[in-house]
mmCIF file of C-alpha atoms and ligand atoms in Angstrom:
data_model
loop_
_atom_site.group_PDB
_atom_site.id
_atom_site.type_symbol
_atom_site.label_atom_id
_atom_site.label_comp_id
_atom_site.label_asym_id
_atom_site.label_seq_id
_atom_site.Cartn_x
_atom_site.Cartn_y
_atom_site.Cartn_z
ATOM 1 C CA MET J 1 103.425 75.880 81.155
ATOM 2 C CA SER J 2 101.462 73.655 83.481
ATOM 3 C CA THR J 3 100.859 70.203 82.017
ATOM 4 C CA GLN J 4 98.268 69.167 84.630
ATOM 5 C CA GLU J 5 95.160 67.401 83.604
ATOM 6 C CA ILE J 6 91.944 69.477 83.442
ATOM 7 C CA LYS J 7 88.614 68.404 82.537
ATOM 8 C CA LYS J 8 86.216 71.378 82.891
ATOM 9 C CA THR J 9 86.953 74.949 83.875
ATOM 10 C CA VAL J 10 84.814 77.604 84.907
ATOM 11 C CA LEU J 11 86.433 81.062 83.756
ATOM 12 C CA ALA J 12 85.473 84.446 85.065
ATOM 13 C CA TYR J 13 84.644 85.989 81.828
ATOM 14 C CA SER J 14 83.753 89.623 80.766
ATOM 15 C CA GLY J 15 83.529 89.330 77.182
ATOM 16 C CA GLY J 16 86.708 91.544 76.565
ATOM 17 C CA LEU J 17 89.568 90.677 74.453
ATOM 18 C CA ASP J 18 91.573 88.703 77.241
ATOM 19 C CA THR J 19 88.969 86.549 78.543
ATOM 20 C CA SER J 20 87.778 85.961 74.939
ATOM 21 C CA VAL J 21 91.194 84.606 74.193
ATOM 22 C CA ILE J 22 91.456 82.824 77.307
ATOM 23 C CA ILE J 23 88.310 80.560 76.351
ATOM 24 C CA CYS J 24 90.117 79.474 73.090
ATOM 25 C CA TRP J 25 93.585 79.223 74.779
ATOM 26 C CA LEU J 26 92.188 76.933 77.418
ATOM 27 C CA LYS J 27 90.521 74.596 75.256
ATOM 28 C CA GLU J 28 93.728 74.466 72.900
ATOM 29 C CA THR J 29 96.035 74.012 76.079
ATOM 30 C CA TYR J 30 94.143 71.619 78.125
ATOM 31 C CA GLY J 31 91.683 70.130 75.752
ATOM 32 C CA CYS J 32 89.122 71.052 78.442
ATOM 33 C CA GLU J 33 85.439 72.088 78.445
ATOM 34 C CA VAL J 34 85.082 75.743 79.305
ATOM 35 C CA ILE J 35 82.164 77.404 81.032
ATOM 36 C CA ALA J 36 81.972 81.090 80.889
ATOM 37 C CA TYR J 37 80.659 82.888 83.842
ATOM 38 C CA CYS J 38 80.137 86.548 84.233
ATOM 39 C CA ALA J 39 79.012 88.364 87.294
ATOM 40 C CA ASP J 40 76.729 91.463 87.144
ATOM 41 C CA LEU J 41 78.059 93.689 89.784
ATOM 42 C CA GLY J 42 76.498 96.874 88.453
ATOM 43 C CA GLN J 43 79.150 97.383 85.936
ATOM 44 C CA GLY J 44 76.387 99.160 83.692
ATOM 45 C CA GLU J 45 77.057 97.240 80.618
ATOM 46 C CA GLU J 46 74.718 95.440 78.501
ATOM 47 C CA LEU J 47 75.254 91.795 79.505
ATOM 48 C CA GLY J 48 72.480 90.236 77.208
ATOM 49 C CA HIS J 49 74.752 89.648 74.240
ATOM 50 C CA LEU J 50 77.528 87.875 76.184
ATOM 51 C CA THR J 51 75.783 84.436 76.174
ATOM 52 C CA GLU J 52 75.908 84.313 72.516
ATOM 53 C CA LYS J 53 79.432 85.776 72.201
ATOM 54 C CA ALA J 54 80.874 83.554 74.696
ATOM 55 C CA GLU J 55 79.328 80.414 72.918
ATOM 56 C CA LYS J 56 80.503 81.535 69.648
ATOM 57 C CA THR J 57 83.892 81.788 71.168
ATOM 58 C CA GLY J 58 83.694 78.268 72.161
ATOM 59 C CA ALA J 59 82.272 78.103 75.671
ATOM 60 C CA SER J 60 80.159 75.202 76.327
ATOM 61 C CA LYS J 61 77.752 76.985 78.702
ATOM 62 C CA VAL J 62 77.435 80.409 79.795
ATOM 63 C CA TYR J 63 76.280 81.868 83.301
ATOM 64 C CA ILE J 64 75.334 85.490 83.734
ATOM 65 C CA SER J 65 74.822 86.091 87.508
ATOM 66 C CA ASP J 66 73.075 89.078 88.844
ATOM 67 C CA LEU J 67 74.674 89.720 92.191
ATOM 68 C CA ARG J 68 74.104 93.392 92.510
ATOM 69 C CA GLU J 69 71.973 93.100 95.698
ATOM 70 C CA THR J 70 74.259 90.651 97.330
ATOM 71 C CA PHE J 71 77.163 92.681 96.490
ATOM 72 C CA ALA J 72 75.610 95.667 98.117
ATOM 73 C CA ALA J 73 74.325 94.110 101.206
ATOM 74 C CA ASP J 74 76.816 91.525 102.121
ATOM 75 C CA TYR J 75 79.931 93.024 100.731
ATOM 76 C CA ILE J 76 79.753 97.011 100.505
ATOM 77 C CA PHE J 77 77.589 97.469 103.346
ATOM 78 C CA PRO J 78 79.881 95.385 105.896
ATOM 79 C CA MET J 79 82.844 97.258 104.596
ATOM 80 C CA LEU J 80 81.184 100.492 104.996
ATOM 81 C CA ARG J 81 80.150 99.475 108.391
ATOM 82 C CA ALA J 82 83.878 99.264 109.206
ATOM 83 C CA ASN J 83 84.670 102.570 107.564
ATOM 84 C CA ALA J 84 87.453 100.893 105.574
ATOM 85 C CA VAL J 85 89.756 102.943 103.750
ATOM 86 C CA TYR J 86 93.233 101.901 102.138
ATOM 87 C CA GLU J 87 96.011 104.145 102.357
ATOM 88 C CA GLY J 88 93.968 107.174 103.537
ATOM 89 C CA VAL J 89 91.864 107.464 100.249
ATOM 90 C CA TYR J 90 91.101 104.241 98.492
ATOM 91 C CA LEU J 91 87.594 103.021 98.974
ATOM 92 C CA LEU J 92 88.485 99.464 97.993
ATOM 93 C CA GLY J 93 85.816 99.168 95.222
ATOM 94 C CA THR J 94 87.675 96.566 93.121
ATOM 95 C CA ALA J 95 89.088 94.632 96.161
ATOM 96 C CA ILE J 96 85.434 94.146 97.627
ATOM 97 C CA ALA J 97 84.158 92.744 94.398
ATOM 98 C CA ARG J 98 86.767 89.893 93.852
ATOM 99 C CA PRO J 99 85.703 87.633 96.646
ATOM 100 C CA LEU J 100 82.175 87.712 95.592
ATOM 101 C CA ILE J 101 82.879 87.143 91.989
ATOM 102 C CA ALA J 102 85.155 84.011 93.218
ATOM 103 C CA LYS J 103 82.592 82.821 95.575
ATOM 104 C CA ARG J 104 79.893 82.436 92.828
ATOM 105 C CA GLN J 105 82.484 80.991 90.416
ATOM 106 C CA MET J 106 83.125 78.209 92.784
ATOM 107 C CA GLU J 107 79.392 77.658 93.278
ATOM 108 C CA ILE J 108 79.131 77.126 89.592
ATOM 109 C CA ALA J 109 82.057 74.959 89.482
ATOM 110 C CA LYS J 110 80.588 72.652 92.204
ATOM 111 C CA GLU J 111 77.252 72.575 90.454
ATOM 112 C CA GLU J 112 78.910 71.712 87.178
ATOM 113 C CA GLY J 113 81.526 69.269 88.626
ATOM 114 C CA ALA J 114 84.316 71.218 87.235
ATOM 115 C CA ASP J 115 87.971 70.633 88.429
ATOM 116 C CA ALA J 116 89.349 73.936 87.758
ATOM 117 C CA VAL J 117 88.667 77.659 87.676
ATOM 118 C CA SER J 118 90.443 80.425 85.782
ATOM 119 C CA HIS J 119 90.439 84.275 85.498
ATOM 120 C CA GLY J 120 92.169 86.974 83.427
ATOM 121 C CA ALA J 121 94.032 88.822 86.151
ATOM 122 C CA THR J 122 97.739 89.470 85.489
ATOM 123 C CA GLY J 123 100.699 88.245 87.339
ATOM 124 C CA LYS J 124 101.445 91.875 88.377
ATOM 125 C CA GLY J 125 98.491 92.826 90.342
ATOM 126 C CA ASN J 126 96.311 92.414 93.346
ATOM 127 C CA ASP J 127 93.317 90.780 91.652
ATOM 128 C CA GLN J 128 95.019 87.428 90.924
ATOM 129 C CA VAL J 129 95.804 87.187 94.804
ATOM 130 C CA ARG J 130 92.218 88.171 95.660
ATOM 131 C CA PHE J 131 90.739 85.622 93.171
ATOM 132 C CA GLU J 132 92.888 82.765 94.177
ATOM 133 C CA LEU J 133 92.857 83.219 97.982
ATOM 134 C CA ALA J 134 89.115 83.185 97.714
ATOM 135 C CA TYR J 135 88.922 80.149 95.604
ATOM 136 C CA LEU J 136 91.260 78.131 97.925
ATOM 137 C CA ALA J 137 89.430 79.380 101.059
ATOM 138 C CA ILE J 138 86.280 77.825 99.489
ATOM 139 C CA ASP J 139 87.963 74.556 98.181
ATOM 140 C CA PRO J 140 91.533 73.783 98.934
ATOM 141 C CA GLN J 141 91.417 71.096 96.037
ATOM 142 C CA ILE J 142 90.353 73.234 93.136
ATOM 143 C CA LYS J 143 92.809 73.694 90.254
ATOM 144 C CA ILE J 144 93.564 77.297 89.234
ATOM 145 C CA ILE J 145 94.595 78.469 85.875
ATOM 146 C CA ALA J 146 95.972 81.962 85.522
ATOM 147 C CA PRO J 147 96.662 82.202 81.853
ATOM 148 C CA TRP J 148 98.283 85.556 82.118
ATOM 149 C CA ARG J 149 101.129 83.810 84.253
ATOM 150 C CA ASP J 150 101.639 80.927 81.740
ATOM 151 C CA TRP J 151 101.171 81.895 78.166
ATOM 152 C CA ASP J 152 103.683 83.318 75.837
ATOM 153 C CA PHE J 153 101.491 86.352 74.523
ATOM 154 C CA GLN J 154 103.454 89.475 75.420
ATOM 155 C CA SER J 155 101.010 92.251 74.374
ATOM 156 C CA ARG J 156 97.667 93.311 73.156
ATOM 157 C CA SER J 157 98.630 92.873 69.422
ATOM 158 C CA ASP J 158 99.775 89.111 70.274
ATOM 159 C CA LEU J 159 96.095 88.589 71.682
ATOM 160 C CA ILE J 160 94.607 90.262 68.495
ATOM 161 C CA ALA J 161 96.471 88.122 66.116
ATOM 162 C CA TYR J 162 95.606 84.979 68.047
ATOM 163 C CA THR J 163 91.887 86.063 67.829
ATOM 164 C CA ALA J 164 92.271 86.358 63.956
ATOM 165 C CA GLU J 165 93.961 82.925 63.783
ATOM 166 C CA HIS J 166 91.295 81.255 65.707
ATOM 167 C CA ASN J 167 88.166 83.193 64.553
ATOM 168 C CA ILE J 168 87.394 84.695 67.907
ATOM 169 C CA PRO J 169 84.806 87.258 67.698
ATOM 170 C CA VAL J 170 85.932 90.376 69.031
ATOM 171 C CA GLU J 171 84.709 93.976 68.588
ATOM 172 C CA ALA J 172 87.336 96.034 66.604
ATOM 173 C CA THR J 173 87.623 98.517 69.573
ATOM 174 C CA ALA J 174 90.562 101.124 69.601
ATOM 175 C CA GLU J 175 93.136 100.398 72.279
ATOM 176 C CA LYS J 176 91.798 101.537 75.515
ATOM 177 C CA PRO J 177 94.094 104.028 76.952
ATOM 178 C CA TYR J 178 93.851 102.701 80.453
ATOM 179 C CA SER J 179 92.646 99.397 82.282
ATOM 180 C CA ILE J 180 89.205 100.119 83.741
ATOM 181 C CA ASP J 181 87.276 98.264 86.346
ATOM 182 C CA ARG J 182 83.766 99.238 87.040
ATOM 183 C CA ASN J 183 81.034 98.063 89.432
ATOM 184 C CA LEU J 184 78.238 99.443 91.635
ATOM 185 C CA LEU J 185 80.610 101.139 94.046
ATOM 186 C CA HIS J 186 83.299 102.760 91.818
ATOM 187 C CA VAL J 187 85.310 103.117 88.523
ATOM 188 C CA SER J 188 88.965 102.434 88.655
ATOM 189 C CA TYR J 189 91.432 103.467 86.067
ATOM 190 C CA GLU J 190 95.208 102.368 85.722
ATOM 191 C CA GLY J 191 97.884 102.148 83.125
ATOM 192 C CA GLY J 192 98.750 103.650 80.067
ATOM 193 C CA ILE J 193 98.976 107.672 80.159
ATOM 194 C CA LEU J 194 98.276 107.378 83.814
ATOM 195 C CA GLU J 195 101.493 105.486 84.673
ATOM 196 C CA ASP J 196 103.310 108.799 84.832
ATOM 197 C CA PRO J 197 102.325 109.994 88.409
ATOM 198 C CA TRP J 198 102.856 113.617 87.313
ATOM 199 C CA THR J 199 100.346 113.451 84.591
ATOM 200 C CA ALA J 200 96.772 114.432 85.423
ATOM 201 C CA PRO J 201 93.960 112.425 84.059
ATOM 202 C CA GLN J 202 92.252 113.910 81.062
ATOM 203 C CA GLU J 203 88.483 115.070 81.935
ATOM 204 C CA ALA J 204 87.107 112.872 79.349
ATOM 205 C CA MET J 205 87.946 109.662 81.165
ATOM 206 C CA PHE J 206 85.680 110.047 83.997
ATOM 207 C CA ALA J 207 82.472 107.908 83.507
ATOM 208 C CA THR J 208 80.433 108.738 86.463
ATOM 209 C CA THR J 209 81.206 112.189 87.733
ATOM 210 C CA VAL J 210 81.574 115.607 86.490
ATOM 211 C CA SER J 211 84.505 117.674 87.550
ATOM 212 C CA PRO J 212 83.910 119.985 90.460
ATOM 213 C CA GLU J 213 84.138 122.813 88.212
ATOM 214 C CA ALA J 214 81.431 121.681 86.110
ATOM 215 C CA ALA J 215 78.949 120.879 88.872
ATOM 216 C CA PRO J 216 76.003 123.005 89.583
ATOM 217 C CA ASP J 217 76.373 126.421 91.358
ATOM 218 C CA GLU J 218 73.474 125.218 93.327
ATOM 219 C CA ALA J 219 74.095 122.979 96.274
ATOM 220 C CA LEU J 220 71.831 119.935 96.950
ATOM 221 C CA THR J 221 71.062 119.099 100.451
ATOM 222 C CA ILE J 222 69.949 115.520 101.161
ATOM 223 C CA GLU J 223 69.187 113.489 104.419
ATOM 224 C CA ILE J 224 70.429 109.897 104.732
ATOM 225 C CA GLU J 225 69.004 107.619 107.210
ATOM 226 C CA TYR J 226 70.908 104.861 109.072
ATOM 227 C CA LYS J 227 69.847 101.763 111.099
ATOM 228 C CA THR J 228 72.391 99.951 113.156
ATOM 229 C CA GLY J 229 75.146 101.037 110.799
ATOM 230 C CA ASN J 230 73.355 100.704 107.351
ATOM 231 C CA ALA J 231 71.837 103.506 105.303
ATOM 232 C CA ILE J 232 68.292 102.590 104.585
ATOM 233 C CA ALA J 233 66.786 105.722 103.247
ATOM 234 C CA ILE J 234 67.420 109.119 101.287
ATOM 235 C CA ASP J 235 65.133 111.846 102.036
ATOM 236 C CA GLY J 236 62.758 109.769 104.025
ATOM 237 C CA ARG J 237 62.488 107.204 101.011
ATOM 238 C CA ALA J 238 63.285 103.636 101.673
ATOM 239 C CA TYR J 239 65.955 101.942 99.238
ATOM 240 C CA SER J 240 67.419 98.593 98.812
ATOM 241 C CA PRO J 241 71.245 98.494 99.489
ATOM 242 C CA ALA J 242 71.945 98.369 95.637
ATOM 243 C CA SER J 243 69.482 100.910 94.690
ATOM 244 C CA LEU J 244 70.496 103.241 97.502
ATOM 245 C CA ILE J 245 74.172 103.209 96.099
ATOM 246 C CA GLU J 246 72.949 103.768 92.531
ATOM 247 C CA LYS J 247 70.903 106.857 93.825
ATOM 248 C CA LEU J 248 73.868 108.209 95.667
ATOM 249 C CA ASN J 249 76.107 107.598 92.805
ATOM 250 C CA GLN J 250 73.851 109.635 90.593
ATOM 251 C CA LEU J 251 73.434 112.637 92.960
ATOM 252 C CA GLY J 252 77.262 112.608 94.077
ATOM 253 C CA GLY J 253 78.293 112.240 90.153
ATOM 254 C CA MET J 254 76.287 115.017 89.360
ATOM 255 C CA HIS J 255 78.160 117.107 92.051
ATOM 256 C CA GLY J 256 81.595 116.085 91.180
ATOM 257 C CA ILE J 257 82.039 114.070 94.513
ATOM 258 C CA GLY J 258 84.455 111.192 95.073
ATOM 259 C CA ARG J 259 87.350 111.288 92.800
ATOM 260 C CA VAL J 260 90.629 110.260 94.048
ATOM 261 C CA ASP J 261 94.043 110.137 92.486
ATOM 262 C CA LEU J 262 96.724 108.117 94.384
ATOM 263 C CA VAL J 263 100.094 106.140 94.066
ATOM 264 C CA GLU J 264 99.204 102.872 96.105
ATOM 265 C CA ASN J 265 101.247 100.055 97.312
ATOM 266 C CA ARG J 266 100.166 96.713 95.710
ATOM 267 C CA TYR J 267 100.393 93.548 97.681
ATOM 268 C CA VAL J 268 102.832 92.128 95.308
ATOM 269 C CA GLY J 269 105.323 94.717 96.280
ATOM 270 C CA MET J 270 105.015 97.444 93.549
ATOM 271 C CA LYS J 271 103.716 100.814 93.703
ATOM 272 C CA SER J 272 100.926 101.814 91.248
ATOM 273 C CA ARG J 273 99.193 104.919 90.218
ATOM 274 C CA GLY J 274 95.394 104.558 90.255
ATOM 275 C CA ILE J 275 92.408 106.772 89.731
ATOM 276 C CA TYR J 276 89.012 106.105 91.339
ATOM 277 C CA GLU J 277 85.378 107.519 91.179
ATOM 278 C CA THR J 278 83.364 106.607 94.053
ATOM 279 C CA PRO J 279 80.535 109.068 94.365
ATOM 280 C CA GLY J 280 77.966 107.256 96.501
ATOM 281 C CA GLY J 281 80.567 105.584 98.626
ATOM 282 C CA THR J 282 82.272 108.805 99.533
ATOM 283 C CA ILE J 283 78.946 110.321 100.604
ATOM 284 C CA LEU J 284 78.295 107.335 102.624
ATOM 285 C CA HIS J 285 81.463 107.484 104.503
ATOM 286 C CA VAL J 286 80.656 111.080 105.497
ATOM 287 C CA ALA J 287 77.124 110.407 106.380
ATOM 288 C CA HIS J 288 78.227 107.369 108.484
ATOM 289 C CA ARG J 289 80.774 109.152 110.526
ATOM 290 C CA ALA J 290 78.272 111.898 111.023
ATOM 291 C CA ILE J 291 75.897 109.438 113.003
ATOM 292 C CA GLU J 292 78.806 107.611 114.720
ATOM 293 C CA SER J 293 79.925 110.993 116.115
ATOM 294 C CA LEU J 294 76.740 111.219 118.130
ATOM 295 C CA THR J 295 76.379 107.421 118.984
ATOM 296 C CA LEU J 296 79.683 105.790 119.471
ATOM 297 C CA ASP J 297 81.360 105.812 122.785
ATOM 298 C CA ARG J 298 84.739 107.529 122.757
ATOM 299 C CA GLU J 299 86.832 104.465 123.394
ATOM 300 C CA VAL J 300 85.018 102.328 121.046
ATOM 301 C CA LEU J 301 85.406 104.720 118.405
ATOM 302 C CA HIS J 302 89.099 105.269 118.856
ATOM 303 C CA LEU J 303 89.796 101.538 119.144
ATOM 304 C CA ARG J 304 87.687 100.937 115.997
ATOM 305 C CA ASP J 305 89.483 103.775 114.345
ATOM 306 C CA SER J 306 92.873 102.147 115.091
ATOM 307 C CA LEU J 307 91.706 98.885 113.549
ATOM 308 C CA ILE J 308 90.576 100.464 110.247
ATOM 309 C CA PRO J 309 94.182 100.227 108.545
ATOM 310 C CA GLN J 310 94.278 96.498 109.345
ATOM 311 C CA TYR J 311 90.804 95.747 108.097
ATOM 312 C CA ALA J 312 91.354 97.693 105.045
ATOM 313 C CA SER J 313 94.674 95.833 104.305
ATOM 314 C CA MET J 314 92.918 92.535 104.649
ATOM 315 C CA LEU J 315 90.481 93.588 102.043
ATOM 316 C CA TYR J 316 93.133 95.115 99.826
ATOM 317 C CA ASN J 317 95.489 91.978 100.071
ATOM 318 C CA GLY J 318 92.513 89.481 99.352
ATOM 319 C CA TYR J 319 91.776 88.218 102.794
ATOM 320 C CA TRP J 320 87.916 88.610 102.685
ATOM 321 C CA PHE J 321 87.525 85.059 103.426
ATOM 322 C CA SER J 322 89.656 84.719 106.385
ATOM 323 C CA PRO J 323 89.515 84.016 110.136
ATOM 324 C CA GLU J 324 91.038 87.546 110.884
ATOM 325 C CA ARG J 325 88.806 89.641 108.739
ATOM 326 C CA GLU J 326 85.554 87.805 110.019
ATOM 327 C CA MET J 327 86.950 88.438 113.688
ATOM 328 C CA LEU J 328 87.277 92.185 112.893
ATOM 329 C CA GLN J 329 83.730 92.315 111.212
ATOM 330 C CA THR J 330 82.147 90.778 114.295
ATOM 331 C CA MET J 331 83.918 93.734 116.216
ATOM 332 C CA MET J 332 83.026 96.306 113.801
ATOM 333 C CA ASP J 333 79.316 95.138 113.771
ATOM 334 C CA GLU J 334 79.192 94.897 117.403
ATOM 335 C CA ALA J 335 80.206 98.609 117.520
ATOM 336 C CA GLN J 336 77.337 99.486 114.891
ATOM 337 C CA LYS J 337 74.392 98.405 117.413
ATOM 338 C CA GLY J 338 73.611 101.891 118.206
ATOM 339 C CA VAL J 339 74.509 103.573 114.855
ATOM 340 C CA THR J 340 70.944 104.653 114.136
ATOM 341 C CA GLY J 341 69.959 108.397 113.107
ATOM 342 C CA ILE J 342 69.823 110.722 110.432
ATOM 343 C CA ALA J 343 72.663 112.897 108.786
ATOM 344 C CA ARG J 344 71.906 116.019 106.578
ATOM 345 C CA LEU J 345 74.474 116.598 103.993
ATOM 346 C CA LYS J 346 75.252 119.441 101.278
ATOM 347 C CA LEU J 347 76.625 118.272 98.115
ATOM 348 C CA TYR J 348 78.479 121.078 96.490
ATOM 349 C CA LYS J 349 81.217 121.088 93.636
ATOM 350 C CA GLY J 350 83.117 118.030 94.897
ATOM 351 C CA ASN J 351 82.354 118.362 98.656
ATOM 352 C CA VAL J 352 80.210 116.638 100.903
ATOM 353 C CA THR J 353 79.618 118.728 104.139
ATOM 354 C CA VAL J 354 77.683 117.718 107.047
ATOM 355 C CA MET J 355 74.805 120.247 107.835
ATOM 356 C CA GLY J 356 73.179 118.433 110.673
ATOM 357 C CA ARG J 357 72.909 115.116 112.363
ATOM 358 C CA LYS J 358 70.395 113.670 114.933
ATOM 359 C CA ALA J 359 70.058 110.048 116.610
ATOM 360 C CA PRO J 360 67.560 108.628 118.742
ATOM 361 C CA HIS J 361 70.315 107.069 121.168
ATOM 362 C CA SER J 362 72.602 110.059 120.977
ATOM 363 C CA LEU J 363 75.327 110.079 123.501
ATOM 364 C CA TYR J 364 75.658 113.710 122.920
ATOM 365 C CA ARG J 365 74.248 115.622 125.862
ATOM 366 C CA PRO J 366 73.902 119.601 125.419
ATOM 367 C CA GLU J 367 73.056 119.778 129.059
ATOM 368 C CA ILE J 368 76.378 118.553 129.906
ATOM 369 C CA SER J 369 78.514 119.926 127.279
ATOM 370 C CA THR J 370 76.857 123.553 127.463
ATOM 371 C CA PHE J 371 79.084 126.615 127.953
ATOM 372 C CA GLU J 372 76.095 127.968 129.899
ATOM 373 C CA LYS J 373 75.253 127.347 133.495
ATOM 374 C CA ASP J 374 74.532 123.686 134.136
ATOM 375 C CA THR J 375 73.331 121.601 136.966
ATOM 376 C CA VAL J 376 74.752 118.097 136.213
ATOM 377 C CA TYR J 377 78.574 118.648 135.806
ATOM 378 C CA VAL J 378 80.712 119.306 138.896
ATOM 379 C CA GLN J 379 83.541 121.522 137.576
ATOM 380 C CA LYS J 380 85.506 121.182 140.909
ATOM 381 C CA GLU J 381 85.975 117.411 140.192
ATOM 382 C CA ALA J 382 88.179 118.305 137.098
ATOM 383 C CA GLU J 383 91.011 119.621 139.524
ATOM 384 C CA GLY J 384 91.527 116.101 141.012
ATOM 385 C CA PHE J 385 91.389 114.503 137.637
ATOM 386 C CA ILE J 386 94.004 116.761 136.279
ATOM 387 C CA ARG J 387 96.211 116.397 139.338
ATOM 388 C CA LEU J 388 96.275 112.768 139.360
ATOM 389 C CA ASN J 389 96.988 112.568 135.609
ATOM 390 C CA ALA J 390 99.740 114.920 136.153
ATOM 391 C CA LEU J 391 101.423 112.724 138.742
ATOM 392 C CA ARG J 392 103.748 110.844 136.461
ATOM 393 C CA LEU J 393 104.532 113.987 134.549
ATOM 394 C CA LYS J 394 105.573 115.612 137.927
ATOM 395 C CA LEU J 395 107.679 112.675 139.026
ATOM 396 C CA LYS J 396 109.493 112.791 135.620
ATOM 397 C CA SER J 397 110.139 116.321 135.898
ATOM 398 C CA MET J 398 111.510 116.131 139.482
ATOM 399 C CA HIS J 399 114.051 113.922 138.007
ATOM 400 C CA GLY J 400 115.183 116.622 135.600
ATOM 401 C CA GLY J 401 112.937 115.192 132.809
ATOM 402 C CA VAL J 402 115.314 112.159 132.289
HETATM 403 N N1 LIG T 1 94.365 99.099 92.236
HETATM 404 C C1 LIG T 1 93.230 99.045 92.498
HETATM 405 C C2 LIG T 1 92.976 97.767 93.384
HETATM 406 O O1 LIG T 1 93.953 96.741 93.449
HETATM 407 C C3 LIG T 1 92.233 98.657 91.386
HETATM 408 C C4 LIG T 1 92.607 97.562 90.524
HETATM 409 C C5 LIG T 1 91.697 97.645 89.242
HETATM 410 N N2 LIG T 1 91.724 96.245 88.575
HETATM 411 C C6 LIG T 1 91.762 96.209 87.173
HETATM 412 N N3 LIG T 1 91.800 95.231 86.549
HETATM 413 N N4 LIG T 1 92.027 97.535 86.478
HETATM 414 O O2 LIG T 1 91.969 97.452 93.924
#
């Protein structure tokens, strides 16, 4: 255990068992003042009672920051403009939240003259890395306390015993069968019975989507409008970034869209099984690609696509505040200048199907692509194109293919 001297700590607090214990443990271990801070990222919980709860637990002051619109506009939307997907399916709903939580936490630390920050992430996961890389990118001098890596508690029952000894108010909730992380973009589930990758999740686990089987037999068709890479309206009605995601979560959830079950590679080296619900984000990925298919130049699209895995790894591994992510973001955003238009989509039993797309600056030219007689494209020119491209193949063949 560290013996460093700490005067005042800002803790990323959720009101749950772990961070409640942390308030008390920090005070006991370091004799420091603890400020509790909770970011509202659209986790859909009633946060009103948190202030009182944190104070009762021993926090000297409590901050509850509504960051929903910032989260949507400055974090989720830039990530969506880049079409970020980790390992083929994970839409990074937890990874994108951490840098914002950390950034606001560091602002509070600065306002309060705190010398340390603390979080409740364990020593086995990605979240500790994401929080701490962000803290250090913002202030290299900040002291970081990660109690899960320091204290002697081994289990949930150790924590509960500690709350009893220290009169920490915790709701007597039954042990959650999974670790859940929820925000505006997604819900994630890990641990418990999900640790067996052969065991399918129980239907009752899902919080925001119905199963495709339980979805309505009637499809829903919607239109999403994009301007320079950002979704701005649904069915002709303008929405703010956060309310647009909320609306699509509701529509997508109703139609069983956006469930994913994977075994992923954590940055710390282990594999872990995760289940995600990202209804609105899934719809936005499909809609965005539909507009891009009309508006992006071929080489720009292919080059951009080749960089998605790297961009996604940067986010997953916690490098949101890094020169490499910022460099790629500039490039991604440059590609989005002409990504304006409308996608028409059908939502039906877990699927999002593109039914139509249009764009004022579409590069698709039916008069050129047509199978019918055209007056623009000279078919004869294709012969020289093919012959020159075949030159090196012919030379290789002349050498017997070696
Ligand atoms: N595995 C996902 C990620 O690393 C989700 C982590 C969820 N965090 C949690 N505390 N349950 O992004």
